[in-house]
C-alpha positions as a Python dict, from the first residue, in 0.01 Angstrom:
ca = {
    (1, 'X'): (0, 0, 0),
    (2, 'X'): (-381, 58, 90),
    (3, 'X'): (-579, 356, 11),
    (4, 'X'): (-872, 453, 165),
    (5, 'X'): (-1185, 504, -41),
    (6, 'X'): (-1516, 636, 157),
    (7, 'X'): (-1571, 345, 411),
    (8, 'X'): (-1368, 94, 244),
    (9, 'X'): (-954, 70, 111),
    (10, 'X'): (-865, -5, -231),
    (11, 'X'): (-513, -155, -298),
    (12, 'X'): (-297, -26, -580),
    (13, 'X'): (-489, -251, -799),
    (14, 'X'): (-795, -45, -760),
    (15, 'X'): (-954, -390, -588),
    (16, 'X'): (-1126, -390, -248),
    (17, 'X'): (-861, -483, 24),
    (18, 'X'): (-1161, -642, 226),
    (19, 'X'): (-1451, -780, -18),
    (20, 'X'): (-1611, -913, 218),
    (21, 'X'): (-1689, -578, 439),
    (22, 'X'): (-1812, -431, 125),
    (23, 'X'): (-2045, -731, 29),
    (24, 'X'): (-2172, -711, 394),
    (25, 'X'): (-2206, -323, 392),
    (26, 'X'): (-2403, -375, 64),
    (27, 'X'): (-2638, -635, 234),
    (28, 'X'): (-2730, -393, 527),
    (29, 'X'): (-2849, -139, 280),
    (30, 'X'): (-3147, -331, 250),
    (31, 'X'): (-3178, -243, -135),
    (32, 'X'): (-3374, -449, -373),
    (33, 'X'): (-3114, -652, -461),
    (34, 'X'): (-2917, -782, -210),
    (35, 'X'): (-2918, -1161, -365),
    (36, 'X'): (-2605, -1133, -576),
    (37, 'X'): (-2362, -980, -250),
    (38, 'X'): (-2526, -1271, -42),
    (39, 'X'): (-2485, -1544, -317),
    (40, 'X'): (-2104, -1428, -355),
    (41, 'X'): (-2053, -1448, 36),
    (42, 'X'): (-2206, -1792, 60),
    (43, 'X'): (-2016, -1912, -223),
    (44, 'X'): (-1686, -1798, -229),
    (45, 'X'): (-1569, -1626, 79),
    (46, 'X'): (-1758, -1743, 408),
    (47, 'X'): (-1923, -2070, 514),
    (48, 'X'): (-1900, -2080, 879),
    (49, 'X'): (-2149, -2163, 1115),
    (50, 'X'): (-2258, -1806, 1187),
    (51, 'X'): (-2185, -1631, 858),
    (52, 'X'): (-2490, -1895, 702),
    (53, 'X'): (-2726, -1804, 994),
    (54, 'X'): (-2644, -1446, 965),
    (55, 'X'): (-2712, -1541, 545),
    (56, 'X'): (-3023, -1678, 649),
    (57, 'X'): (-3157, -1421, 861),
    (58, 'X'): (-3101, -1120, 622),
    (59, 'X'): (-3285, -1335, 348),
    (60, 'X'): (-3561, -1392, 623),
    (61, 'X'): (-3605, -1037, 702),
    (62, 'X'): (-3553, -954, 269),
    (63, 'X'): (-3835, -1174, 202),
    (64, 'X'): (-4081, -1045, 468),
    (65, 'X'): (-4019, -678, 397),
    (66, 'X'): (-4072, -736, 4),
    (67, 'X'): (-4331, -1004, -2),
    (68, 'X'): (-4592, -761, -17),
    (69, 'X'): (-4450, -562, -340),
    (70, 'X'): (-4555, -746, -676),
    (71, 'X'): (-4236, -607, -838),
    (72, 'X'): (-4014, -817, -589),
    (73, 'X'): (-4150, -1152, -659),
    (74, 'X'): (-3862, -1262, -880),
    (75, 'X'): (-3627, -1120, -676),
    (76, 'X'): (-3812, -1325, -366),
    (77, 'X'): (-3798, -1656, -574),
    (78, 'X'): (-3412, -1600, -578),
    (79, 'X'): (-3384, -1531, -215),
    (80, 'X'): (-3558, -1849, -161),
    (81, 'X'): (-3357, -2055, -391),
    (82, 'X'): (-3063, -1888, -209),
    (83, 'X'): (-3221, -1971, 109),
    (84, 'X'): (-3270, -2333, -10),
    (85, 'X'): (-2897, -2361, -106),
    (86, 'X'): (-2770, -2265, 245),
    (87, 'X'): (-3016, -2494, 404),
    (88, 'X'): (-2911, -2782, 200),
    (89, 'X'): (-2531, -2693, 263),
    (90, 'X'): (-2636, -2699, 588),
    (91, 'X'): (-2796, -3040, 560),
    (92, 'X'): (-3110, -2936, 680),
    (93, 'X'): (-3314, -3085, 375),
    (94, 'X'): (-3652, -3046, 475),
    (95, 'X'): (-3642, -2652, 484),
    (96, 'X'): (-3415, -2673, 165),
    (97, 'X'): (-3711, -2844, -19),
    (98, 'X'): (-3968, -2630, 168),
    (99, 'X'): (-3763, -2306, 13),
    (100, 'X'): (-3704, -2470, -347),
    (101, 'X'): (-4108, -2554, -355),
    (102, 'X'): (-4230, -2194, -243),
    (103, 'X'): (-3968, -2057, -468),
    (104, 'X'): (-4091, -2241, -798),
    (105, 'X'): (-4443, -2165, -679),
    (106, 'X'): (-4353, -1789, -735),
    (107, 'X'): (-4148, -1840, -1066),
    (108, 'X'): (-4226, -2167, -1238),
    (109, 'X'): (-3900, -2100, -1458),
    (110, 'X'): (-3669, -2079, -1194),
    (111, 'X'): (-3347, -2324, -1244),
    (112, 'X'): (-3334, -2538, -973),
    (113, 'X'): (-3170, -2840, -1095),
    (114, 'X'): (-3205, -3119, -836),
    (115, 'X'): (-3260, -3144, -467),
    (116, 'X'): (-3072, -3376, -244),
    (117, 'X'): (-3208, -3599, -13),
    (118, 'X'): (-2931, -3717, 177),
    (119, 'X'): (-2763, -3908, -20),
    (120, 'X'): (-2493, -3826, -268),
    (121, 'X'): (-2603, -4095, -504),
    (122, 'X'): (-2963, -4050, -495),
    (123, 'X'): (-3117, -3721, -589),
    (124, 'X'): (-3498, -3577, -698),
    (125, 'X'): (-3509, -3375, -1042),
    (126, 'X'): (-3719, -3114, -1066),
}
C-alpha cells in the first residue's frame, strides 16, 4: 500500500516509493546543495544517456549560477568533481580531465584518486 505524502508517495515502511522523482525534484529546487542528490542518482539509480546529459546540464547551470559567490567555491569544486566522474563514465576523458583540473585549482585538498587515460591498466595518480 502506498500513501500520499505531499507530492510524493511513501510505502508502509515509511520510505519513498519513487526515490528518483524525489531526488530530481530536490535538484530542480536549485538549492546550494544539489550535489548529494545528483551523486545518488548517478551512482545508484540511473546512468542512461539522457540522464547523464541531464546531470551535466544541471551541474553546468549550478556552477554558472553560483560562481560569483565566494562561499560556494567548495560546492563548485564538488560539482566539478562529479562532472568529471560523469564525463569519465562516458569515456570523455578530455572533459573529465578539465573538470578535475579546475576542481583541484579551486580546492587543492579535494580527494580525486586517479584519472583514467583510456586504458584500465594505465592511470595517472594525482
